[in-house]
XYZ file of C-alpha atoms in Angstrom:
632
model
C 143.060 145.458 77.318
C 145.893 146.637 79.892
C 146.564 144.517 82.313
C 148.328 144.754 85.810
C 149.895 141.800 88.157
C 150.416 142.078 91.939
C 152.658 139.842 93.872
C 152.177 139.835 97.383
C 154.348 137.848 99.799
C 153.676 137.047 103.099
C 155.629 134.971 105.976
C 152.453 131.826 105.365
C 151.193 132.593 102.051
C 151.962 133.958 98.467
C 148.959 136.012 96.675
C 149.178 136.931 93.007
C 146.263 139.168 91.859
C 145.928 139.892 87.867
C 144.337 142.896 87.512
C 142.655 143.872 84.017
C 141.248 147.726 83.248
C 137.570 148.663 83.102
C 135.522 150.634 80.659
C 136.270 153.692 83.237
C 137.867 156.479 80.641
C 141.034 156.854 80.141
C 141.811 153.583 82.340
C 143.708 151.932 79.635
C 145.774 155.025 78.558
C 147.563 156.295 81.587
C 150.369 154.629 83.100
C 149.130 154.942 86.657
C 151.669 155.543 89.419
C 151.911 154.208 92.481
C 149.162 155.741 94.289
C 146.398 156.189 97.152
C 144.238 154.642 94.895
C 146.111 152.626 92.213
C 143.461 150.667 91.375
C 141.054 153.088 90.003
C 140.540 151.699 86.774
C 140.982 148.153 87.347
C 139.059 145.001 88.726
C 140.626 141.866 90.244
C 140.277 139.389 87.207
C 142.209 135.847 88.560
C 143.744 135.153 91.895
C 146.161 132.570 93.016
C 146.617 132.004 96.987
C 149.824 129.614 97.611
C 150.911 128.268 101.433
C 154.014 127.696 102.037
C 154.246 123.439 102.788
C 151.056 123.069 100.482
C 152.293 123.982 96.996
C 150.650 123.181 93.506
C 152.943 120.191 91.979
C 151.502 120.782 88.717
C 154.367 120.605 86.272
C 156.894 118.602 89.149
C 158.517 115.465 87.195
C 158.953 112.634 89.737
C 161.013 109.449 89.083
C 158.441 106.541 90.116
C 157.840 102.950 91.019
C 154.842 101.501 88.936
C 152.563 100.199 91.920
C 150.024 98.790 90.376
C 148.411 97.853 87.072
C 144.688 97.779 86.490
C 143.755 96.306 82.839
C 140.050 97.084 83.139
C 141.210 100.806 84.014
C 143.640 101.200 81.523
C 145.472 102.939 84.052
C 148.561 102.274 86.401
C 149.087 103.681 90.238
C 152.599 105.454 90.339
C 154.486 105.332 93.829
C 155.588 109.023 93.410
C 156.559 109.542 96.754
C 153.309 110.972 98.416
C 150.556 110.101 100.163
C 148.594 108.871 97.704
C 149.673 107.025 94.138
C 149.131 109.275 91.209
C 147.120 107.888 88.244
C 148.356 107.172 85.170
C 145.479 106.699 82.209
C 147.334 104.394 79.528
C 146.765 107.340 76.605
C 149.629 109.379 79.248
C 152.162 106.681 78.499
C 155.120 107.803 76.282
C 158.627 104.440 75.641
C 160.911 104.754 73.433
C 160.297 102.550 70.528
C 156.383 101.936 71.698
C 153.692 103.555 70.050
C 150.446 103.191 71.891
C 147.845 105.097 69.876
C 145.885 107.592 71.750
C 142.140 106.436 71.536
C 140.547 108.258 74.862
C 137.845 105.719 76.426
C 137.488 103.928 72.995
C 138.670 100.651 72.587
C 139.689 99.795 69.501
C 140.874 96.810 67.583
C 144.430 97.785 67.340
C 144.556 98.624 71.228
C 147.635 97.263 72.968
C 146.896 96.212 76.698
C 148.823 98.559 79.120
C 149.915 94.923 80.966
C 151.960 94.882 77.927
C 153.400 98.673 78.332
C 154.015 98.651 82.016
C 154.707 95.984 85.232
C 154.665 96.217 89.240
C 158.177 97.720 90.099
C 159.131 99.117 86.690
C 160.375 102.440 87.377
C 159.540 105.256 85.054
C 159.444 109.446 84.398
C 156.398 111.079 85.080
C 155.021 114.650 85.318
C 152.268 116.172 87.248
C 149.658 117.497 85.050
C 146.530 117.526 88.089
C 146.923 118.838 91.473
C 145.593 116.097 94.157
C 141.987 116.660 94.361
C 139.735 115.873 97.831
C 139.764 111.503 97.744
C 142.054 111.899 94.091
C 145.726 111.021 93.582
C 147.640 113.307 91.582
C 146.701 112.796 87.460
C 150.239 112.108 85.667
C 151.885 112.153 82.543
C 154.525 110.703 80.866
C 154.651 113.137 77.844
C 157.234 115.605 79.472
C 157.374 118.891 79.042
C 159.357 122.173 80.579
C 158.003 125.461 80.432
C 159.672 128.570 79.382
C 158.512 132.335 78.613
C 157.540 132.041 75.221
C 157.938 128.183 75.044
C 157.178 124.586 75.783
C 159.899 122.075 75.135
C 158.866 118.704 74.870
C 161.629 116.318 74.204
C 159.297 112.832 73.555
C 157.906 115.243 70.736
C 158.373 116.625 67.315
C 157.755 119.901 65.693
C 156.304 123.362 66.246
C 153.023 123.712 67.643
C 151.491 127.461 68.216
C 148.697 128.369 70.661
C 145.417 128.408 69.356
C 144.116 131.476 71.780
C 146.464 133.582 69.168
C 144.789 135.265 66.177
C 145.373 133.560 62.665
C 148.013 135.867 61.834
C 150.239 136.455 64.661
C 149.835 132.291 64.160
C 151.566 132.422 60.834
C 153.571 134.776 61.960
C 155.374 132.904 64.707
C 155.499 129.582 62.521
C 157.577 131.505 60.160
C 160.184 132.638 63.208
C 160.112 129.120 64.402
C 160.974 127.695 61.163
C 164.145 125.426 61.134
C 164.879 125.632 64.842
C 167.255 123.052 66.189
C 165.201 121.145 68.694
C 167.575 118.321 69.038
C 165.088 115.438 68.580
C 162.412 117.282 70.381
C 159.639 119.012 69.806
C 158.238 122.633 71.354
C 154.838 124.652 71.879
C 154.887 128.377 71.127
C 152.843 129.916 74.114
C 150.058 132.965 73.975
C 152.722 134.923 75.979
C 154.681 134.981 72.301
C 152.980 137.749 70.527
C 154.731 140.038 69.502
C 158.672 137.756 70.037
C 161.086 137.282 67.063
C 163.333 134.562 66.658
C 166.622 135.350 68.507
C 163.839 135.078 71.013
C 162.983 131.629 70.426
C 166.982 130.636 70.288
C 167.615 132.359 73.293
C 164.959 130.857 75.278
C 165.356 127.024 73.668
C 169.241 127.309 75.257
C 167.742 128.183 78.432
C 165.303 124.738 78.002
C 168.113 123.022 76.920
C 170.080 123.417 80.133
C 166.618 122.696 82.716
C 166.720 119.457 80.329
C 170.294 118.416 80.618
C 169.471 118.715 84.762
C 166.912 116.678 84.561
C 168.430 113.664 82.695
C 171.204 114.308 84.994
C 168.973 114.063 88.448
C 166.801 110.675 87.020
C 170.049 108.788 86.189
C 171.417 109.815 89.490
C 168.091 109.630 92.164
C 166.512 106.655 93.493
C 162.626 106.485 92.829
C 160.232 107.407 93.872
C 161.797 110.858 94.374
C 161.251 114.325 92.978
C 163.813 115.166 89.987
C 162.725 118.326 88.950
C 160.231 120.904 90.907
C 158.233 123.550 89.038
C 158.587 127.265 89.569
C 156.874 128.957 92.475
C 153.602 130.621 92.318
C 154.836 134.380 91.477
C 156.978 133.127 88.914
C 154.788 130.641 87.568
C 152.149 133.080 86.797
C 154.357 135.804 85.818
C 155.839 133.609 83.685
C 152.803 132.073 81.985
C 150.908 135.352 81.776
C 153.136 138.712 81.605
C 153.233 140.176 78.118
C 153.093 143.085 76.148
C 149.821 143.662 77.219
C 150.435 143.845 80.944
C 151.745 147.752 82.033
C 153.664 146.428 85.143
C 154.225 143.804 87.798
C 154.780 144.908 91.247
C 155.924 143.212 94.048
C 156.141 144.115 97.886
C 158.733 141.724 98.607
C 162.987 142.702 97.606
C 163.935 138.802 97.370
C 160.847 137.813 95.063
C 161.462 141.047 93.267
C 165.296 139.989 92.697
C 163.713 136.680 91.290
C 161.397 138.057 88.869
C 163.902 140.437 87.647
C 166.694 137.372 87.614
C 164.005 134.999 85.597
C 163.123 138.008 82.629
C 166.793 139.172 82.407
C 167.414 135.245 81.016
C 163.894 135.001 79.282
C 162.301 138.232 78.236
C 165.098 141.258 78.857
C 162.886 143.736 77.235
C 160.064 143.655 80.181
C 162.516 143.824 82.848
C 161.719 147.520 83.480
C 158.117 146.283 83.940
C 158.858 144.872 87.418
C 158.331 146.975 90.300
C 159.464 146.735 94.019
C 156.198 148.269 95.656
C 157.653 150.470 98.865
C 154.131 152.258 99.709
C 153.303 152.259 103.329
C 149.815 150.882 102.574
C 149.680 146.774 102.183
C 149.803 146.381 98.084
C 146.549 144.733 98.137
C 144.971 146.797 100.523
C 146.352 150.215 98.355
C 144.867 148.455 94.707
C 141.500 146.695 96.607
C 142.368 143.315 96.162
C 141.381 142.312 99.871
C 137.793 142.684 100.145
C 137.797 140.681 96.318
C 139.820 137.882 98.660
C 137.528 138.008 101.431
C 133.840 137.769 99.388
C 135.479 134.759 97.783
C 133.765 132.529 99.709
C 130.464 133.589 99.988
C 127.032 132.469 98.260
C 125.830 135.247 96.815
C 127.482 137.724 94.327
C 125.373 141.122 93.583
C 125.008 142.405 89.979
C 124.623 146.234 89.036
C 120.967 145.990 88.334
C 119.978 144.886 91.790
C 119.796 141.175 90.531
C 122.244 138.495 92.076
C 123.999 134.895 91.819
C 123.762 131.914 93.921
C 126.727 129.533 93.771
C 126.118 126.229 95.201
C 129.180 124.263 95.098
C 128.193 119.962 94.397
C 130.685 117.083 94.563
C 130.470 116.907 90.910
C 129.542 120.149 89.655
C 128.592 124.005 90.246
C 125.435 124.954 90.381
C 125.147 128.915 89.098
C 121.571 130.698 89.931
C 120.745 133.656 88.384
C 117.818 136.015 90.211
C 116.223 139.323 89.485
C 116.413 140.634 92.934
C 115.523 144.069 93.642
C 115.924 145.026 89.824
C 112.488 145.398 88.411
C 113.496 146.675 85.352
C 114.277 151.057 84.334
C 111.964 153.428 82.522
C 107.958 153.570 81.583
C 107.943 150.847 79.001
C 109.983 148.433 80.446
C 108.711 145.416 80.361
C 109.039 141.752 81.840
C 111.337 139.995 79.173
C 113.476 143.456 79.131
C 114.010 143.068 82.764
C 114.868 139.218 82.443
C 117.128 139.691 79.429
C 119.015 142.900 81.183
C 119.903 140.684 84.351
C 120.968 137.952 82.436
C 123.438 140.007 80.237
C 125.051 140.929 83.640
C 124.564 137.995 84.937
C 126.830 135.790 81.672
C 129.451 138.629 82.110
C 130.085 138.433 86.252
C 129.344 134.167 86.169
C 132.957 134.044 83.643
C 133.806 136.623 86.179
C 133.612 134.437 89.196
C 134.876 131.193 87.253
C 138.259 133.080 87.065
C 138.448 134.684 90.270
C 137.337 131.137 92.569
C 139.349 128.940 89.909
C 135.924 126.967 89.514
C 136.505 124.038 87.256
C 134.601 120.601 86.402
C 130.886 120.304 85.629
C 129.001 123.838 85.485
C 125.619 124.530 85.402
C 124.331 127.951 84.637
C 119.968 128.617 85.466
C 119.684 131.745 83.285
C 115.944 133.214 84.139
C 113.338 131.909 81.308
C 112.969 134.144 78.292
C 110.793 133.883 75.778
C 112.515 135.654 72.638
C 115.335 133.426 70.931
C 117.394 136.490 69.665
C 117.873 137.334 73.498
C 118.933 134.097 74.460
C 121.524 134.167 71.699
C 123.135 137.340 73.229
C 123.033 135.869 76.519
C 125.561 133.212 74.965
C 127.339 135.843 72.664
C 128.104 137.831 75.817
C 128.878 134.367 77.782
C 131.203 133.221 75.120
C 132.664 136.538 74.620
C 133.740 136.609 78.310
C 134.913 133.614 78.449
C 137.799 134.852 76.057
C 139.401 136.246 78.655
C 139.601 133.186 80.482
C 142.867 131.228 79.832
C 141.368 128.134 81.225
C 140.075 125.360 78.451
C 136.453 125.358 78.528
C 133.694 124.007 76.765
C 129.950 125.307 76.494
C 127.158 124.046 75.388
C 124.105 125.966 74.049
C 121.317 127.189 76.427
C 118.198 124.990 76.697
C 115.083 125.639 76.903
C 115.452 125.481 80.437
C 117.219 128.443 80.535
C 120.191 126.353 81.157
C 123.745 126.746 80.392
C 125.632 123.688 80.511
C 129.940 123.835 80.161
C 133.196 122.180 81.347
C 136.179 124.388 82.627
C 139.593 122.376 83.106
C 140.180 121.716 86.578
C 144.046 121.546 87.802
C 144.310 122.677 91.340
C 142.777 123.596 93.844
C 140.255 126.961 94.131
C 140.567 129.558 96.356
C 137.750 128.608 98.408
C 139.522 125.425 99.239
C 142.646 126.612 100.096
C 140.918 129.596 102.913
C 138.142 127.037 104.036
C 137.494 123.651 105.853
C 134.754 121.859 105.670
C 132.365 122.955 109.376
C 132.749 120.372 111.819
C 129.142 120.678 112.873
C 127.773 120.129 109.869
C 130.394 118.095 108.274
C 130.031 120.396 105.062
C 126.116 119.935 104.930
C 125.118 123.397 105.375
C 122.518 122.074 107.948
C 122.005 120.363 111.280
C 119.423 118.787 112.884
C 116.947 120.918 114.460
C 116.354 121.078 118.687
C 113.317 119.582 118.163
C 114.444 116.674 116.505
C 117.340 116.224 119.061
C 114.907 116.070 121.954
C 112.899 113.626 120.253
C 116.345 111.314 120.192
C 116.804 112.137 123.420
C 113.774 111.317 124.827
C 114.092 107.989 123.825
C 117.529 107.849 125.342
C 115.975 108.431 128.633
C 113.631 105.949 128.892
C 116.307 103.970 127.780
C 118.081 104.734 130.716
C 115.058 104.403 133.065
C 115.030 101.097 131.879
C 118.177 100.503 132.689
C 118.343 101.952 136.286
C 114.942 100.249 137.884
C 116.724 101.151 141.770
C 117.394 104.621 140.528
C 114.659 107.516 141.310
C 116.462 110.355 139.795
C 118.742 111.499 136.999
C 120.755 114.497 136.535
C 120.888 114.918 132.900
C 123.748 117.231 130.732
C 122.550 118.549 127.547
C 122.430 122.132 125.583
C 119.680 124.439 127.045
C 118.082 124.889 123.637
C 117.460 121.020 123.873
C 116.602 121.109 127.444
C 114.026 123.743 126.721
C 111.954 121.369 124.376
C 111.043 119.435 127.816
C 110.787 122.331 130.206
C 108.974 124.665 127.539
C 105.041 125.369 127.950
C 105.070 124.139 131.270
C 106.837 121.150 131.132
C 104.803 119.680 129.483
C 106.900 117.041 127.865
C 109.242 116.489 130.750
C 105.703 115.663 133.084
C 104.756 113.176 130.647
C 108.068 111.384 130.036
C 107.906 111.147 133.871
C 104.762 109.992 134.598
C 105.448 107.099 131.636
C 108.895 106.031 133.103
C 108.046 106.623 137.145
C 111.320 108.623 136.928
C 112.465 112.203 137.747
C 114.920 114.323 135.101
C 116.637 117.196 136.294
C 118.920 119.171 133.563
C 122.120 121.159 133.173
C 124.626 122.433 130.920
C 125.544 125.626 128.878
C 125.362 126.945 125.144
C 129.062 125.762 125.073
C 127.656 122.463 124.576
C 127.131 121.118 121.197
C 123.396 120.636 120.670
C 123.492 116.711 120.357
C 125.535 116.324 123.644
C 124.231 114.066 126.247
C 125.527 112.563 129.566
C 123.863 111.221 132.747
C 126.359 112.890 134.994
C 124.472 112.148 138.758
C 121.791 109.583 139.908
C 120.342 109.506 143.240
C 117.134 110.127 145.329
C 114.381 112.986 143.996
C 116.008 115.818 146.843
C 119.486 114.789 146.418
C 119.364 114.970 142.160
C 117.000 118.272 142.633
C 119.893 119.735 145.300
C 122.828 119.508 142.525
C 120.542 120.572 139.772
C 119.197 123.411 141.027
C 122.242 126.479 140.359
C 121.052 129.004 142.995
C 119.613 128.883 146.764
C 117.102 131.323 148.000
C 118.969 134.449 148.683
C 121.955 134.531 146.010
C 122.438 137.527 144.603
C 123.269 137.667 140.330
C 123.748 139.676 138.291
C 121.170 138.483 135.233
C 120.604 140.334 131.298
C 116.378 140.987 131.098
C 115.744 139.167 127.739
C 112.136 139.529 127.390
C 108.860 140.715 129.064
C 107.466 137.483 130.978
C 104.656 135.996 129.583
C 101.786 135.849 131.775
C 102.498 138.434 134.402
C 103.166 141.406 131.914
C 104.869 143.539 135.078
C 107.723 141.042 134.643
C 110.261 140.004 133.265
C 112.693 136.873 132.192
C 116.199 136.643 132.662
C 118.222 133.209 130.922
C 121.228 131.728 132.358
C 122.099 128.601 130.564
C 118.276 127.797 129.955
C 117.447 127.924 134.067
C 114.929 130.680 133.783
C 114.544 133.560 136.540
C 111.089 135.473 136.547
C 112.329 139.100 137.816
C 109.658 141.268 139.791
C 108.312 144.732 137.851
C 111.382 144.246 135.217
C 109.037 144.143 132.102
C 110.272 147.874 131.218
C 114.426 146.775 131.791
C 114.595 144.306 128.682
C 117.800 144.986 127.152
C 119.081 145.950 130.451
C 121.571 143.962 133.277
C 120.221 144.820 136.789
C 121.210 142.553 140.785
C 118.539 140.571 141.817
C 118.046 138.464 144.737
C 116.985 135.065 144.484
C 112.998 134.608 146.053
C 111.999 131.314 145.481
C 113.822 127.902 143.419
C 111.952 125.446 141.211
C 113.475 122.753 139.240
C 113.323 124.613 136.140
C 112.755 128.072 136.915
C 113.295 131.037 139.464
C 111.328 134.573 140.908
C 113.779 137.038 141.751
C 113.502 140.568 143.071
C 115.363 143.823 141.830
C 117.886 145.197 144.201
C 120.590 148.028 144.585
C 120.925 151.043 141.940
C 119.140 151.316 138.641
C 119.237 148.932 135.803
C 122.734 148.674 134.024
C 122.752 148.869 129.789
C 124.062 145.658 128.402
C 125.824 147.221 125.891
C 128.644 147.560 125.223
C 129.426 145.593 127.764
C 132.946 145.969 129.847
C 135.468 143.397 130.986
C 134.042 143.351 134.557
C 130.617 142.494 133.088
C 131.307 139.442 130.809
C 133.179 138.092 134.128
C 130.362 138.676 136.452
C 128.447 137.156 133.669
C 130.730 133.788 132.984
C 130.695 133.159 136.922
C 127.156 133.626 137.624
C 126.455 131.052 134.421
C 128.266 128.123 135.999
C 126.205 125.874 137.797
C 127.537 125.586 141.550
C 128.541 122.148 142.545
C 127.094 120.376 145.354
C 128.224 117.501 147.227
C 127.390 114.103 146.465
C 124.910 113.450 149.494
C 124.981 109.487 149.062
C 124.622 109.536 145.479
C 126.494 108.155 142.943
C 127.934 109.862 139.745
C 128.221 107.919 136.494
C 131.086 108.690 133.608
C 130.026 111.433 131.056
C 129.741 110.111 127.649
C 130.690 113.099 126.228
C 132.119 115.492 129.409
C 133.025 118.748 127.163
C 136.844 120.140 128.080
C 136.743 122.575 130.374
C 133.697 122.247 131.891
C 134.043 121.751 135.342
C 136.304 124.563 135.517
């Protein structure tokens, strides 16, 4: 499969796109040039967003303080400098001369106590192998290692290892090259991104390791802890590096200084793909010319649409990721199609776009997949043949598990930074991440109680002007008040509302308290004879010549406007109630509401603020909650 990578560099953020070619013919053949549509071809496969003062410190080796030791962990806290500790897990814990044998969570008899390994203060070498996650210090290491092209050195180990992703003979193959290779005491993993090198490779890359190694013993016998010794490549390079082969046709790059990089880093490593590397100089942004954008921008959405019609639900869980697979509008092709057909046809698209998503979101942890019900065994096997089969691809470790009889797909997918959809989002500061609120209705209930609390707590006052959102306000003065007249009668007090929809819904203030006429006179945003400009919003209810203009819930019944909804129009203010308003049409014809101009939306943000009144004896008590802004 051919494979493309864009580098895009921005003055806030680095994006790195890894495009792979499609079945579309001739896709993987052709050499395409830079183009108005150089990604025919190709979809987005894996992207990597990086902001510039929050990069990965995956691979960063840090000189630290041992804070803390917890036996009944097995794990020590590392002062590396940052916010938080990073965690060590005692199986991570590489001395000279110590052997502590790596047992996971077992304990075995011949465990050795990490009290015994490490203590408060001690300083030690440690390298990053998990980003900081959410409430999680970084997850450390002391088994170093330093990444090169087609290596890994490690110098705490010994001998070859080669990657497993790589067929069985291409495996042999490179042990044979690697054979006898001075690692000077070391040790070294031979990478995926190998196939295909010799071994004047291999030397030439281990003198380049050998150099990044010498620095590093240099900077930890020099620095102070906790400080950072050595600091991992940046994103562009870090992916190139880990991923550019012989497979990939080019890398191109919109940017002359990270070009000059990439170009520096492969004359040293990999001289032979140098040519590979292009400076992009279309006028067109580079992801906008190869359709990498829109890919960016569905990211963080819900739902993901298959061919068929069917679609995916991702539901994202502290824990886990919850994957649901639908039918949708796909009710199956052709006269004898039938139900398990259907099922099994949205599923097959449905295993192949789920690995699909893993990649592009960086999804890791706990995964759960709902695959729709079917009944015949041999298609739930090629559900998971096609599942697995994807998940080739993916150059993440994961682990599945077969499907149940649930339909369910259960699997693991290492998780070492961040996802996209953490670095572009926050979590919504209404909801608090929820993905619901409480309901009007249920405010209002809260809030009634509130005000008989502060009934209660006036006994001298008769009146209280009351601050709220008008969609809360409307649960008391909706269906005739009916609410509001009761809570009255109950407490022997009189409510009067205001606010705006630039209120959050569960604001609430007493902002004035007085007698019945001087609470109503403040309340009230109009006097008999104003002239506003008002947007008809419906036909009124009972008088069906009329109709109902809304400015911040204050209602205004407007004469023989039931045919103008949709439409802005003067009126002249007839008659004032506490809650509501009749008005009567005046001037030209109606105006259309939209699109509305400049002029309108000004009219329209001065005739929605309540005019202020003076205090008439009254007295006005501190809002709880006064929003900024608001009285101007």
């Amino acid at each position: 499969m051919k494979k493309q990578v864009l580098v895009s560099v921005d003055r806030g953020e680095t994006r790195v796109a890894l495009l792979e070619a499609t079945g579309t013919p001739g896709a993987s053949k052709r050499r395409s040039p830079v183009s108005a549509d150089p990604g025919r071809g190709y979809r987005v496969a894996e992207l990597y967003l990086e902001r510039r003062g929050a990069r990965s410190i995956v691979g960063n080796i840090y000189k630290g303080v041992v804070d803390n030791v917890l036996v009944g962990l097995e794990a020590a806290f590392i002062d590396i400098g940052l916010d938080k500790n990073g965690f060590l897990h005692v199986d991570e814990i590489v001395l000279p001369g110590v052997e502590a044998p790596r047992r996971g969570r077992g304990v075995g008899k011949d465990a050795q106590d990490i009290s015994a390994l490490l203590k408060p203060g001690q300083e030690v070498v440690v390298q990053v192998v998990k980003d900081p996650l959410k409430t999680k210090g970084a997850r450390l290491s002391m088994d170093l290692t330093i990444a090169g092209r087609y290596m890994v050195y490690t110098p705490s180990g010994e001998g070859v290892g080669v990657s497993r992703r790589l067929e069985d003979k291409e495996r042999e193959r490179l042990r044979r090259e690697t054979a006898g290779l001075d690692l000077r005491g070391g040790g070294a993993i031979v990478r995926t991104a190998a196939h295909g090198a010799v071994r004047a490779d291999f030397e030439r890359e281990l003198l380049y390791l050998f150099k990044l190694h010498e620095v590093l013993e240099k900077r930890v016998a020099e620095s102070k802890a906790p400080t950072l010794v050595f600091q991992e490549a940046d994103l562009s390079v870090r992916v190139v590096r880990d991923i550019f082969s012989a497979h990939f046709e080019r890398a191109v790059v919109d940017d002359a200084e990270q070009h000059h990089r990439l170009v520096s880093f492969f004359s040293r490593t990999a001289p032979e793909l140098v040519d590979r590397v292009e400076l992009y100089k279309g006028n067109v942004p580079l992801l906008d010319a190869y359709r990498v954008t829109p890919v960016i921008e569905s990211m963080i959405g819900r739902r993901v649409d298959l061919p068929s019609g069917g679609y995916l639900m991702i539901d994202y869980a502290e824990a886990l990721t919850v994957i649901d697979v639908n039918t949708g509008s796909f009710i199956g092709r052709g006269k004898g199609a039938r139900l398990e057909d259907t099922i099994t046809k949205t599923n097959l698209e449905a295993a192949d776009e789920v690995v699909n998503q893993l990649r592009l979101r960086d999804i890791g942890g706990i995964i759960v997949i709902d695959f729709i019900d079917m009944a015949r065994a041999r298609n739930r096997d090629a559900v998971m043949k096609t599942l697995r089969n994807a998940l080739d691809e993916d150059r993440t470790k994961t682990f599945t598990a077969e499907i149940s009889k649930l339909g369910l797909v259960e699997m693991t997918r290492q998780n070492v930074t961040e996802g996209i959809r953490e670095i572009m989002t926050r979590p919504c500061p209404t909801c608090h991440g929820d993905g619901v609120i409480r309901s009007e209705e249920t405010i209002s209930i809260e809030f009634e109680r509130r005000l008989r609390e502060v009934a209660a707590s006036s006994p001298d006052v008769e009146a209280f002007l009351v601050q709220m959102n008008p969609r809360v306000s409307a649960q008391f003065t909706g269906q005739g008040s009916r609410v509001l007249h009761a809570l009255e009668h109950q407490t022997g007090k009189y409510f009067h509302f205001e606010g705006s929809e630039g209120l959050a819904l569960e604001h609430f203030a007493v902002t004035f308290e007085g007698t019945r006429a001087e609470v109503q006179e403040r309340s009230v945003p109009f006097r008999v004879g104003d002239e506003v400009l008002v947007e008809i919003v419906e036909p009124h209810m009972y008088d069906a010549d009329d109709g109902v203009a809304k400015i911040d819930g204050y209602i205004i019944s407007v004469q023989g406007a039931s045919g103008q909804v949709g439409q802005k129009l003067m009126v002249r203010i007839e008659e004032v109630g506490r809650t509501a308003a009749s008005a009567q049409p005046i001037g030209g014809p109606a105006l259309p509401s939209a699109p509305p101009t400049p002029v309108d939306e000004a009219v329209d943000d001065i005739q929605s603020v309540p005019r202020r009144r003076g205090r008439r004896g009254g007295r006005r008590r501190s809002a709880e909650k006064e929003p900024a802004g608001e009285e101007a």
